[in-house]
Short mmCIF file of the C-alpha atoms (twelve columns), coordinates in Angstrom:
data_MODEL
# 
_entry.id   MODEL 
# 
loop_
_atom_site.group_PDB 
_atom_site.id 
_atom_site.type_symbol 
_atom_site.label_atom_id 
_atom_site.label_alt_id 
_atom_site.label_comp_id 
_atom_site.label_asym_id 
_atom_site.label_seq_id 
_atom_site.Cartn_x 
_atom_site.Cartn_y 
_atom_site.Cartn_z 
_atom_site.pdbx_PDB_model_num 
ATOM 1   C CA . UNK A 1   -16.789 27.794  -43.625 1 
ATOM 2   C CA . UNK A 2   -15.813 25.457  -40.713 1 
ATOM 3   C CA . UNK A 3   -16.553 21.559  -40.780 1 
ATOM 4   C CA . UNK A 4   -15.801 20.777  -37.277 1 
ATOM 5   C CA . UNK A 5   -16.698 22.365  -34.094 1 
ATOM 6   C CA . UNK A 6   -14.527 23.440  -31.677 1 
ATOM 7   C CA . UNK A 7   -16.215 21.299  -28.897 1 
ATOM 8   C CA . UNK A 8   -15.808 18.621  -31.356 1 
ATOM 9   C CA . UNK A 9   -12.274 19.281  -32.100 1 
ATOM 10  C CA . UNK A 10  -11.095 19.262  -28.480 1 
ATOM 11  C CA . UNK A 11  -12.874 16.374  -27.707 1 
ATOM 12  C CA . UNK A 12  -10.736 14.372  -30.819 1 
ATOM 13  C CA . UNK A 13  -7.798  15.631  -28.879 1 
ATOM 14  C CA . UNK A 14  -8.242  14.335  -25.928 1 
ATOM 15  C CA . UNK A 15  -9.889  11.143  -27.439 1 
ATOM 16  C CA . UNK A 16  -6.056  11.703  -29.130 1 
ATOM 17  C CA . UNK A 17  -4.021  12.451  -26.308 1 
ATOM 18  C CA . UNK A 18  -6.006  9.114   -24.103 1 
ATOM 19  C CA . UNK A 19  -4.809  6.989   -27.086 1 
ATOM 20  C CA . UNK A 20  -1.302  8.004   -26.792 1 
ATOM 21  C CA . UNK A 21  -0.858  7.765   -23.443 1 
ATOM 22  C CA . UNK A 22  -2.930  4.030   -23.487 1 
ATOM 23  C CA . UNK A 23  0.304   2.417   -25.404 1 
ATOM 24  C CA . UNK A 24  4.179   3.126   -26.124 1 
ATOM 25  C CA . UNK A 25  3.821   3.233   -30.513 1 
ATOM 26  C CA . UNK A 26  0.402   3.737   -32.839 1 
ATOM 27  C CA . UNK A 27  0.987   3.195   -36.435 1 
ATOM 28  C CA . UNK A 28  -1.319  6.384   -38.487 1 
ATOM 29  C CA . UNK A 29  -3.656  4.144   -40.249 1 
ATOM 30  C CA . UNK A 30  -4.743  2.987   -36.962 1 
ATOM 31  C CA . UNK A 31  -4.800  5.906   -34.844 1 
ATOM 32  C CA . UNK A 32  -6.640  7.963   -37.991 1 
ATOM 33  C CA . UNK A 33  -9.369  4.537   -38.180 1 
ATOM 34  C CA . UNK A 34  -9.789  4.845   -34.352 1 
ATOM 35  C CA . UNK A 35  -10.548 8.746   -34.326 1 
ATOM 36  C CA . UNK A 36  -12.106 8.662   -37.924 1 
ATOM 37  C CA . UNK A 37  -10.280 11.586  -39.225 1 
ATOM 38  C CA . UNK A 38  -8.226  12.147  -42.152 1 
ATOM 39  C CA . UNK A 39  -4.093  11.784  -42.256 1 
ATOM 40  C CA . UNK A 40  -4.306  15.641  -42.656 1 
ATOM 41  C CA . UNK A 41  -6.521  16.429  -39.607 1 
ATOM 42  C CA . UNK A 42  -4.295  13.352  -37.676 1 
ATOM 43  C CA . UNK A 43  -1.516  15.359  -38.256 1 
ATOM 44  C CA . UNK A 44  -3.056  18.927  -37.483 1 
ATOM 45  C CA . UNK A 45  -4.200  17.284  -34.004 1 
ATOM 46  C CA . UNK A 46  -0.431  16.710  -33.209 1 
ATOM 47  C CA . UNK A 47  0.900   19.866  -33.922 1 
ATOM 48  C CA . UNK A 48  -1.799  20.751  -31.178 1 
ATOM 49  C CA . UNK A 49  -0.688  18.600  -28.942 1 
ATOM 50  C CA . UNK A 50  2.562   19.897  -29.347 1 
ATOM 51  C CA . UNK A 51  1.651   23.066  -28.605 1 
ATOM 52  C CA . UNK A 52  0.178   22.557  -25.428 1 
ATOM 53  C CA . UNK A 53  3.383   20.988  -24.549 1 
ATOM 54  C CA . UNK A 54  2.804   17.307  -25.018 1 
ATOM 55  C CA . UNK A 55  6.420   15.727  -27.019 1 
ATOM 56  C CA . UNK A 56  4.599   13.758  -29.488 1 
ATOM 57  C CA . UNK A 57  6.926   12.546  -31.643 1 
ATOM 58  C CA . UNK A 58  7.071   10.678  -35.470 1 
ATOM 59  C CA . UNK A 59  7.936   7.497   -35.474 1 
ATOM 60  C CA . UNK A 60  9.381   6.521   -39.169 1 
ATOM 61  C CA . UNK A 61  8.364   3.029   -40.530 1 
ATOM 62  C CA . UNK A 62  6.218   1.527   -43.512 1 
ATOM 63  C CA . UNK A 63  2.703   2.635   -41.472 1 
ATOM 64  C CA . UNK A 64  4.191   6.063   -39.898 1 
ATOM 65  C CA . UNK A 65  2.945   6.459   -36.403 1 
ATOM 66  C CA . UNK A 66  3.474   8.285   -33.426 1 
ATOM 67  C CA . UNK A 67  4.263   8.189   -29.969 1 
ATOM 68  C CA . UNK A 68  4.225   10.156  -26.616 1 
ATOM 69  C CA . UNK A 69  7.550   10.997  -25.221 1 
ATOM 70  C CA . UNK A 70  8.625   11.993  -21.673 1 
ATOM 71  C CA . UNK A 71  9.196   15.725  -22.179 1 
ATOM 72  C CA . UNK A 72  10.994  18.361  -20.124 1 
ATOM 73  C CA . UNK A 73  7.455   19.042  -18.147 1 
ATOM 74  C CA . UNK A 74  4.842   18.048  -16.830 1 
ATOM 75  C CA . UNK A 75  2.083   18.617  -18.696 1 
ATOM 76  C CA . UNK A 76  -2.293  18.409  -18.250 1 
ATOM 77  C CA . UNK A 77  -2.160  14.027  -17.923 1 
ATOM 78  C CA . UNK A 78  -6.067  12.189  -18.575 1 
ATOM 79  C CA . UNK A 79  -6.595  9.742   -16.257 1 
ATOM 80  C CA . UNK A 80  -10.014 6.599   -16.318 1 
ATOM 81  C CA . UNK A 81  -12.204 6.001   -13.402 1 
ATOM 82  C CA . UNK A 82  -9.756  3.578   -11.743 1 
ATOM 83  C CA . UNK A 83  -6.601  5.356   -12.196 1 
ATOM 84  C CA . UNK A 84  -8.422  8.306   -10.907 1 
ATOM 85  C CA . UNK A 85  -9.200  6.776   -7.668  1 
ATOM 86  C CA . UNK A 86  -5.846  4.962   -7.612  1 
ATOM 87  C CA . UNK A 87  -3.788  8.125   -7.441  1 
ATOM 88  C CA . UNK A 88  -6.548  9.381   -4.707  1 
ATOM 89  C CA . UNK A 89  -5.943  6.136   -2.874  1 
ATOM 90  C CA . UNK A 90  -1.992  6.921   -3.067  1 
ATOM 91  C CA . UNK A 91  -2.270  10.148  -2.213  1 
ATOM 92  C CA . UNK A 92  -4.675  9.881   1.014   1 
ATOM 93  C CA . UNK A 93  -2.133  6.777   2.207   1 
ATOM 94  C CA . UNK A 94  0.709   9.331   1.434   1 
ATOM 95  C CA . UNK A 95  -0.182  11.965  3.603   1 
ATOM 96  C CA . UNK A 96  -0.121  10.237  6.581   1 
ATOM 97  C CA . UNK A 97  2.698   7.934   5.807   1 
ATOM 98  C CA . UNK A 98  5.319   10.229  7.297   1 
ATOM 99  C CA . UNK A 99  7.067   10.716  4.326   1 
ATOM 100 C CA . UNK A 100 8.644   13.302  3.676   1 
ATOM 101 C CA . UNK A 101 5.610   14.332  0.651   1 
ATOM 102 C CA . UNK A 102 2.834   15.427  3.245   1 
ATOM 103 C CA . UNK A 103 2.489   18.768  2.082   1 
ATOM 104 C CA . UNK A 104 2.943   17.940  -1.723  1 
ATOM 105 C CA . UNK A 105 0.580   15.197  -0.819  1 
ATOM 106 C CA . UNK A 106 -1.968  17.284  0.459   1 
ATOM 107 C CA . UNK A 107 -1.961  19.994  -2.478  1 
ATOM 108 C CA . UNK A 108 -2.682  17.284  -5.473  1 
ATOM 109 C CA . UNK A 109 -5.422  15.819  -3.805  1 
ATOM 110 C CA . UNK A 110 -7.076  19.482  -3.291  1 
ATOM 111 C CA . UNK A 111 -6.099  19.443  -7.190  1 
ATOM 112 C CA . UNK A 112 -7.690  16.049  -8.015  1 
ATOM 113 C CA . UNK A 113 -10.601 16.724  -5.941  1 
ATOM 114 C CA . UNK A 114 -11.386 20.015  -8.167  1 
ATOM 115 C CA . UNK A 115 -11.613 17.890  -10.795 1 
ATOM 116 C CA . UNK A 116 -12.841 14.405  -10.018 1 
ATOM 117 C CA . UNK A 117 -16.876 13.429  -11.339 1 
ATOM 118 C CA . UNK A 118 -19.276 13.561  -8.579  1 
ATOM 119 C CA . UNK A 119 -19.847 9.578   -8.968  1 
ATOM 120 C CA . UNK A 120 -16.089 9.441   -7.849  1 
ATOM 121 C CA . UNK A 121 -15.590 12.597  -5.397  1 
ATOM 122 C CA . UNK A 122 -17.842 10.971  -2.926  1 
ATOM 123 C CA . UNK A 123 -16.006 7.694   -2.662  1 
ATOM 124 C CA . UNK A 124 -12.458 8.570   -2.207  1 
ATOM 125 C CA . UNK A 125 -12.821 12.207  0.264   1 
ATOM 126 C CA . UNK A 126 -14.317 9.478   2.566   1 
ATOM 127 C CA . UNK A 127 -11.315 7.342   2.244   1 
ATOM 128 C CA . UNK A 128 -9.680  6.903   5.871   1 
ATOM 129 C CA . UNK A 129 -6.634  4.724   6.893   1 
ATOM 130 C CA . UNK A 130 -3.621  4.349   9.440   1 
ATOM 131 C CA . UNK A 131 -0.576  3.785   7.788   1 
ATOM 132 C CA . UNK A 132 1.972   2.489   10.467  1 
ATOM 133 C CA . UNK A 133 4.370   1.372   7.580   1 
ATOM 134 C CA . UNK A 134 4.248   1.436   3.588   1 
ATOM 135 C CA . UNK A 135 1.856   -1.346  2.113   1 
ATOM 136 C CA . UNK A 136 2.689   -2.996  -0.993  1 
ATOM 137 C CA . UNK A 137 0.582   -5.908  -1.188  1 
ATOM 138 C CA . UNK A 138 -2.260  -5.658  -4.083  1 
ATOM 139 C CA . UNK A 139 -5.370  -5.179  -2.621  1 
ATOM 140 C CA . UNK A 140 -7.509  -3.880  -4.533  1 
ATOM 141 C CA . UNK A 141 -8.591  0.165   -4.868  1 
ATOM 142 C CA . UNK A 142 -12.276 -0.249  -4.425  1 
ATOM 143 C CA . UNK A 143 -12.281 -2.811  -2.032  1 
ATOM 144 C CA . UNK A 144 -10.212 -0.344  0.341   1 
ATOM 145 C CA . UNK A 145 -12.344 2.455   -0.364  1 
ATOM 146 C CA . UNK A 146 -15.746 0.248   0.702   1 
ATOM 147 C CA . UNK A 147 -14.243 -0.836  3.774   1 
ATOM 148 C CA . UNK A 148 -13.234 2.888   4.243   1 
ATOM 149 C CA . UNK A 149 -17.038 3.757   3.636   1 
ATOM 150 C CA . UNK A 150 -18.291 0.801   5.912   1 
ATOM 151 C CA . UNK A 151 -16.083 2.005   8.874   1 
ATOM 152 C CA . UNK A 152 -17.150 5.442   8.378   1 
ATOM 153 C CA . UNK A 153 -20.739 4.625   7.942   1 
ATOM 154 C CA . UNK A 154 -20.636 2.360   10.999  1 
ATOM 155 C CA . UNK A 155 -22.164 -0.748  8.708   1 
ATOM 156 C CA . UNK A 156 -21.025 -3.989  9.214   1 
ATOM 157 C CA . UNK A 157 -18.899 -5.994  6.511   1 
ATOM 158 C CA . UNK A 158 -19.815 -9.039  4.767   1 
ATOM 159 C CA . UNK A 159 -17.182 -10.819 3.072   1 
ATOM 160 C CA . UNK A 160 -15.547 -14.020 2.102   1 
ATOM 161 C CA . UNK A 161 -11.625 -14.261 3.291   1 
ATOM 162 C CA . UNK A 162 -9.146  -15.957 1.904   1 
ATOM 163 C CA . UNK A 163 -6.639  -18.389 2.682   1 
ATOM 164 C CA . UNK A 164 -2.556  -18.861 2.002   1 
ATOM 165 C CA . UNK A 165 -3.567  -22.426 0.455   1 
ATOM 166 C CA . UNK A 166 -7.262  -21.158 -0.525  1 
ATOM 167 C CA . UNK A 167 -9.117  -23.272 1.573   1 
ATOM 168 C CA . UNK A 168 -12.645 -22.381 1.986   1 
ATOM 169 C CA . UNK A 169 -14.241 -20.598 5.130   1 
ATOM 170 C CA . UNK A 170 -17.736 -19.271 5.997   1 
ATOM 171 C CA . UNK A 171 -18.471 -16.015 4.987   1 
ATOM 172 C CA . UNK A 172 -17.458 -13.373 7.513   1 
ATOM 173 C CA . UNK A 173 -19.586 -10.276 9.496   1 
ATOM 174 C CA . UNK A 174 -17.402 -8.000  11.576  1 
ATOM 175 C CA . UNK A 175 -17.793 -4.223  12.865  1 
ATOM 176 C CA . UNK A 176 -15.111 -2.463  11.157  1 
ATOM 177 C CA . UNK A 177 -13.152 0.232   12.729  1 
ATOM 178 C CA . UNK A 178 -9.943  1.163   10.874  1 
ATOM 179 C CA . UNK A 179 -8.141  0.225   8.149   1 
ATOM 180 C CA . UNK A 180 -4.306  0.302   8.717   1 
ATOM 181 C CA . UNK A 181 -1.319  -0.515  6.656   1 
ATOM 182 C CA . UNK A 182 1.267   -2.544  8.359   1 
ATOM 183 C CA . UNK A 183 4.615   -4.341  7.390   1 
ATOM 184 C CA . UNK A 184 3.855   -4.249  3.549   1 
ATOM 185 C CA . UNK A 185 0.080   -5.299  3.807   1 
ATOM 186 C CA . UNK A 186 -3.402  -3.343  4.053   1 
ATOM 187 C CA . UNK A 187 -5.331  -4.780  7.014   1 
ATOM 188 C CA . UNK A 188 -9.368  -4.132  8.532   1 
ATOM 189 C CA . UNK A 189 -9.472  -3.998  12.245  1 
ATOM 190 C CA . UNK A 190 -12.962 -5.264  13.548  1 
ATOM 191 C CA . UNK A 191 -14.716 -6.631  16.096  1 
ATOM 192 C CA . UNK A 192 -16.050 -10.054 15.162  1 
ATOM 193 C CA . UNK A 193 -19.659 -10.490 17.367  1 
ATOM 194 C CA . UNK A 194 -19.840 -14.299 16.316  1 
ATOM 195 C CA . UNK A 195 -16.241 -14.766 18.106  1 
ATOM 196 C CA . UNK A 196 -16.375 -11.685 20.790  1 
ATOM 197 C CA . UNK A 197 -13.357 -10.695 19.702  1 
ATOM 198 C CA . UNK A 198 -11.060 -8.214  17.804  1 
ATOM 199 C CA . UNK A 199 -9.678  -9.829  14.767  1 
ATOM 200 C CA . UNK A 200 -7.668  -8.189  11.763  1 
ATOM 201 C CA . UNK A 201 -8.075  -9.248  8.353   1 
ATOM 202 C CA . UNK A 202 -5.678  -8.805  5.089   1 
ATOM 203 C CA . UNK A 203 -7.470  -6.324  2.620   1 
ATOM 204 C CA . UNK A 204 -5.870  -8.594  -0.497  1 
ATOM 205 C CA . UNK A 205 -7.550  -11.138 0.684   1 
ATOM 206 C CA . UNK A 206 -10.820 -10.043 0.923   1 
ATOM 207 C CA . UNK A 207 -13.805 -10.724 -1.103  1 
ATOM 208 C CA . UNK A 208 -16.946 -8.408  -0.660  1 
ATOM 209 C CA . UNK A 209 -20.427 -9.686  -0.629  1 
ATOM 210 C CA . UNK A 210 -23.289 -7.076  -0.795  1 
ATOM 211 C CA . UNK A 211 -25.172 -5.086  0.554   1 
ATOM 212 C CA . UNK A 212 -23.704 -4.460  3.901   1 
ATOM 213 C CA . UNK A 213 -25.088 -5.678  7.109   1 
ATOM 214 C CA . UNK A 214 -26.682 -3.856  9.562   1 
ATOM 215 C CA . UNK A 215 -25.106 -0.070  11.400  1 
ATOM 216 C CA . UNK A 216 -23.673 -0.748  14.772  1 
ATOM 217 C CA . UNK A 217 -22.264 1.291   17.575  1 
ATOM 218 C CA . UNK A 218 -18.444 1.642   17.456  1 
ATOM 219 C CA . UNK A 219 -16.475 -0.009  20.518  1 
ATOM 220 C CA . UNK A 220 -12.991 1.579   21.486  1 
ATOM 221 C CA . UNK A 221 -9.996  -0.347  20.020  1 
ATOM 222 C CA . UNK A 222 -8.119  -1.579  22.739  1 
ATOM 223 C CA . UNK A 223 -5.430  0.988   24.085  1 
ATOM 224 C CA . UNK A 224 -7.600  3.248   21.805  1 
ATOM 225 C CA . UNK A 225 -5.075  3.148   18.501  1 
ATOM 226 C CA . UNK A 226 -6.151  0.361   15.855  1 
ATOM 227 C CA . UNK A 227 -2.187  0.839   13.848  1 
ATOM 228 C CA . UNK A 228 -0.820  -0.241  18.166  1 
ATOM 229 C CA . UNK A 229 -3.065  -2.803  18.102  1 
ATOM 230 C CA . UNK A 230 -2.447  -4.211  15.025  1 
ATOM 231 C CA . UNK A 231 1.451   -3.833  15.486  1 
ATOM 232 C CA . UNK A 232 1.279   -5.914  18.824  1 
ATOM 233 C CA . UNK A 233 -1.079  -8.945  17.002  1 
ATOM 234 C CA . UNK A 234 1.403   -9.288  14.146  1 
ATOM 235 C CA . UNK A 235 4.383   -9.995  17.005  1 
ATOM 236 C CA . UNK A 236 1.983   -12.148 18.606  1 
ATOM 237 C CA . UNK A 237 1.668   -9.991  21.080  1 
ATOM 238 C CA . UNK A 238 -1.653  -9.504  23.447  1 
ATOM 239 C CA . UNK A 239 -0.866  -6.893  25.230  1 
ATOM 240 C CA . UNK A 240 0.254   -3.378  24.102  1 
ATOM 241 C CA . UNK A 241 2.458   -3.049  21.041  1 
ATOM 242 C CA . UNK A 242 5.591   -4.761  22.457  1 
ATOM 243 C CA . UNK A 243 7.404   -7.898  21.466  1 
ATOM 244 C CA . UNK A 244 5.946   -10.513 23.834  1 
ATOM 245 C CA . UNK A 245 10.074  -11.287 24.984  1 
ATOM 246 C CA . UNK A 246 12.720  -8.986  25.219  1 
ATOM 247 C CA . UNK A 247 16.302  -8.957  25.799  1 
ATOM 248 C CA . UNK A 248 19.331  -6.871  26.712  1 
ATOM 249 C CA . UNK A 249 22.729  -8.503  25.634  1 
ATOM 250 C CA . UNK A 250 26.039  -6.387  24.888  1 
ATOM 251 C CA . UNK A 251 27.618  -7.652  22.149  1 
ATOM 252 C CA . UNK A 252 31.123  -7.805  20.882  1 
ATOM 253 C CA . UNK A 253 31.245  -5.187  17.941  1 
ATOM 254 C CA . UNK A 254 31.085  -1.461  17.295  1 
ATOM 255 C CA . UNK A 255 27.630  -0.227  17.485  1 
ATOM 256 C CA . UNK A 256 27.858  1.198   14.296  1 
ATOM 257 C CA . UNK A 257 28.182  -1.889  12.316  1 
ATOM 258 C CA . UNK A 258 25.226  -3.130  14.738  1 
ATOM 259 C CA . UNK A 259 23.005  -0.256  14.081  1 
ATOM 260 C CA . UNK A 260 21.052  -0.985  10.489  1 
ATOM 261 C CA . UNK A 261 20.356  -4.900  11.441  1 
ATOM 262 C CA . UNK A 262 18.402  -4.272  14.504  1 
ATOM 263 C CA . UNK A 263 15.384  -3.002  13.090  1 
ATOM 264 C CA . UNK A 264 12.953  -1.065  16.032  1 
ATOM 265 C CA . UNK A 265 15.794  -2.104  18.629  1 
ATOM 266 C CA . UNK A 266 18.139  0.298   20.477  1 
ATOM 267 C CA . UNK A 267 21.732  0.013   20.093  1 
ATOM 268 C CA . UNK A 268 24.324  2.460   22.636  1 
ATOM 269 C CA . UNK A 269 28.049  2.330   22.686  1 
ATOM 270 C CA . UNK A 270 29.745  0.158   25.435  1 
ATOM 271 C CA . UNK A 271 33.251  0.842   24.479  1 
ATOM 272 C CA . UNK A 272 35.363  1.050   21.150  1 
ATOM 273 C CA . UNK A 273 34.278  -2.476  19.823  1 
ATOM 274 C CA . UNK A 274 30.868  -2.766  22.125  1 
ATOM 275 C CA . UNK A 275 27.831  -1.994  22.517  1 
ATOM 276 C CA . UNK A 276 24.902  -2.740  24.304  1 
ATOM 277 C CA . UNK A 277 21.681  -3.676  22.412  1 
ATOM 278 C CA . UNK A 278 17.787  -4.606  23.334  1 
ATOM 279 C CA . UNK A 279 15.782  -6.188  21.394  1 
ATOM 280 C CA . UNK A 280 12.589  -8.090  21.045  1 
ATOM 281 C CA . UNK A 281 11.150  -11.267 19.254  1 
ATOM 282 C CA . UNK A 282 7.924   -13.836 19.093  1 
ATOM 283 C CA . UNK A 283 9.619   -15.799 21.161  1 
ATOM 284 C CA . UNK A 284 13.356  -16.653 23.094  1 
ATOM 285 C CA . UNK A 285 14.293  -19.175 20.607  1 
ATOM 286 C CA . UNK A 286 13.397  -16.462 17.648  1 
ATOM 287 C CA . UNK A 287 15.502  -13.157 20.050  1 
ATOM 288 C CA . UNK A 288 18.585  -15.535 20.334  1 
ATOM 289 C CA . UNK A 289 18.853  -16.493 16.760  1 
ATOM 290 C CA . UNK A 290 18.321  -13.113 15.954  1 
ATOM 291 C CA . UNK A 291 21.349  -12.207 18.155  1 
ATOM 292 C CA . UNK A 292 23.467  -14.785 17.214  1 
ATOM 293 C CA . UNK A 293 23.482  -13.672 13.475  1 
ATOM 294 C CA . UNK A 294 26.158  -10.705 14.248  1 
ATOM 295 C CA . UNK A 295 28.793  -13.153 14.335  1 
ATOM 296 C CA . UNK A 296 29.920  -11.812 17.383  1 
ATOM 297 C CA . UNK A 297 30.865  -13.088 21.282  1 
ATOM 298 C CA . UNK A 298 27.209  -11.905 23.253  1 
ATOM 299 C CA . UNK A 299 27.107  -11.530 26.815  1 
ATOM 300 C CA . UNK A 300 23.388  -11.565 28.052  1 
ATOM 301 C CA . UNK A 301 22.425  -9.449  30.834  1 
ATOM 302 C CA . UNK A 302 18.887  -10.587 30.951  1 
ATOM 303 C CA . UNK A 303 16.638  -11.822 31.473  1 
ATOM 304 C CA . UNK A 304 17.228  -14.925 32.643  1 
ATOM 305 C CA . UNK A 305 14.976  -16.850 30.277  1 
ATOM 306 C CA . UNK A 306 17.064  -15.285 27.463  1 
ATOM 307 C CA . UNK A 307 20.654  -16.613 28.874  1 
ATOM 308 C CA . UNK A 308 18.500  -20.134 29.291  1 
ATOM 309 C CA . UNK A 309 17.622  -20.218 25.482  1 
ATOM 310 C CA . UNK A 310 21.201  -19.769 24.953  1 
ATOM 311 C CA . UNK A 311 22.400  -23.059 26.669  1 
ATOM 312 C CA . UNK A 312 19.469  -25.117 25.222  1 
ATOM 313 C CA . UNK A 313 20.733  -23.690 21.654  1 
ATOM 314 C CA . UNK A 314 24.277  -24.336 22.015  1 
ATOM 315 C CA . UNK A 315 23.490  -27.775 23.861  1 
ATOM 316 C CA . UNK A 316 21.202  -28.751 20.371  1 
ATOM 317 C CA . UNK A 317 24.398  -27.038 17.971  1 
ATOM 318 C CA . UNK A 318 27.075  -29.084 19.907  1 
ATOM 319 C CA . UNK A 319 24.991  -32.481 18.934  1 
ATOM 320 C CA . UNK A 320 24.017  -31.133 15.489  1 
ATOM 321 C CA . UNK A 321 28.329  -31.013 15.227  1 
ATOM 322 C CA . UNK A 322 28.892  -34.349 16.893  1 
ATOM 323 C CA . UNK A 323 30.239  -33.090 19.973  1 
# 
């Protein structure tokens, strides 16, 4: 006669399998005091595990234990609550990254989505963003996907933002309309009625406060793309996404040693050990530094506030060498 259920035995594994995954090594006595089951059924539950293609493996030692090795596949992982809408988080920024992992992208969140509880499905199908470059800064997973609700639900945001040197500021209340990823960072467009303006906010560096404020009627994002608009503010830009001073010099090197250092510039061939490059900065001072890092003889060909920066610089290096 059977003393444990089937329901009740699959549940142990995958109370099991959660436990294995959770650290590197578990000594027996405390994986069998965790799961309250015998050495014997401890060691039946493995053999199941191995079965269904997990490479749990013996580790020898005065306790015994056991760990979870990588294996030659891929098998069924568990994932909690906030690793769950982590991975969704991932793979929602992923698809629309333009990497090269759109289409893989796409398929394991139809996966994830089969699978997810409906207290979680909910929050992350409505997660929307703009991803104009990767973002690597931590904000945090469920403070992206409330801004991501807010924006779709037309409510306004209430939140505290921090500082670089955490200096306190009033609470904010904006009208959220995207939520882009830019230059390693996740960032809320929004119109700000207290200043009349559009203002952009880091994500990390946000603190919610609850509940929402009121809904509001979406205004269009000037030059109607928030990840253009947010590109152009972080040059310092106010106009459309453009460095507010550009340049045109032709330098002397071969563009192909110029190529990977000039980042969303343009670089052509002007001869065997030339080339011709434009380029733009936050300011003149900022474009001829920039230029002047090759190493190189530069010949500006404009514009003529460029050439001027030039003269001021090498005017301010000829006193800094005591000329």
């Amino acid at each position: 006669m059977p003393t444990t259920s089937a329901p009740a035995a699959s549940g142990r594994l995958l109370a099991l399998l959660s436990l294995l995954q959770a650290r590197r090594d578990w000594p027996g006595p405390v994986l069998r005091e965790r799961l309250g089951v015998s050495e014997r059924t401890l060691r039946r539950d493995v053999d199941r595990l191995r079965e269904l293609g997990y490479p749990v493996r013996a580790v020898r030692g005065p306790d015994g234990g056991y760990r979870l090795d990588a294996g030659s596949r891929l098998p069924p992982l568990l994932f909690d609550d906030e690793q769950a809408v982590a991975l969704a988080v991932a793979l929602r920024a992923a698809v629309v990254s333009g990497a090269a992992v759109g289409e893989a992208a796409v398929r394991a969140l139809a996966t994830l989505g089969q699978v997810l509880p409906a207290r979680l499905r909910g929050r992350v199908e409505g997660f929307e963003a703009t991803v104009v470059a990767r973002a690597d800064a931590p904000a945090d997973p469920q403070v992206l996907l409330a801004i991501s609700a807010a924006v779709r639900a037309r409510e306004e945001l209430r939140f505290d933002h921090g500082t670089p040197d955490d200096q306190p500021r009033p609470p904010r209340q904006v009208q959220p309309h995207a939520l882009v990823a830019r230059a390693g960072r996740w960032y809320l467009v929004a119109w700000d009625p207290g200043r009349g303006d559009w203002r952009a906010f880091r994500a990390d560096r946000i603190r919610l406060r609850t509940p929402n404020g009121p809904r509001f009627v979406p205004r269009e994002v000037p030059g109607g793309d928030a990840g253009a608009w947010l590109s152009a503010r972080l040059r310092g830009s106010a106009g459309p996404d453009a460095w507010p001073c550009r340049g045109e010099v032709l330098l002397d090197l071969p563009a192909a040693e110029v190529v990977p250092f000039v980042g969303d510039g343009t670089v052509e061939p002007a001869g065997e050990d030339r080339c011709r490059v434009r380029l733009g900065s936050w300011s003149w001072t900022g474009l001829a530094a920039s230029l002047a890092r090759f190493d190189a003889d530069v010949e500006v060909v404009g514009p003529p506030e460029l050439r001027d920066v030039f003269a001021t610089l090498a005017a301010r290096a000829a006193r800094a060498a005591g000329g």
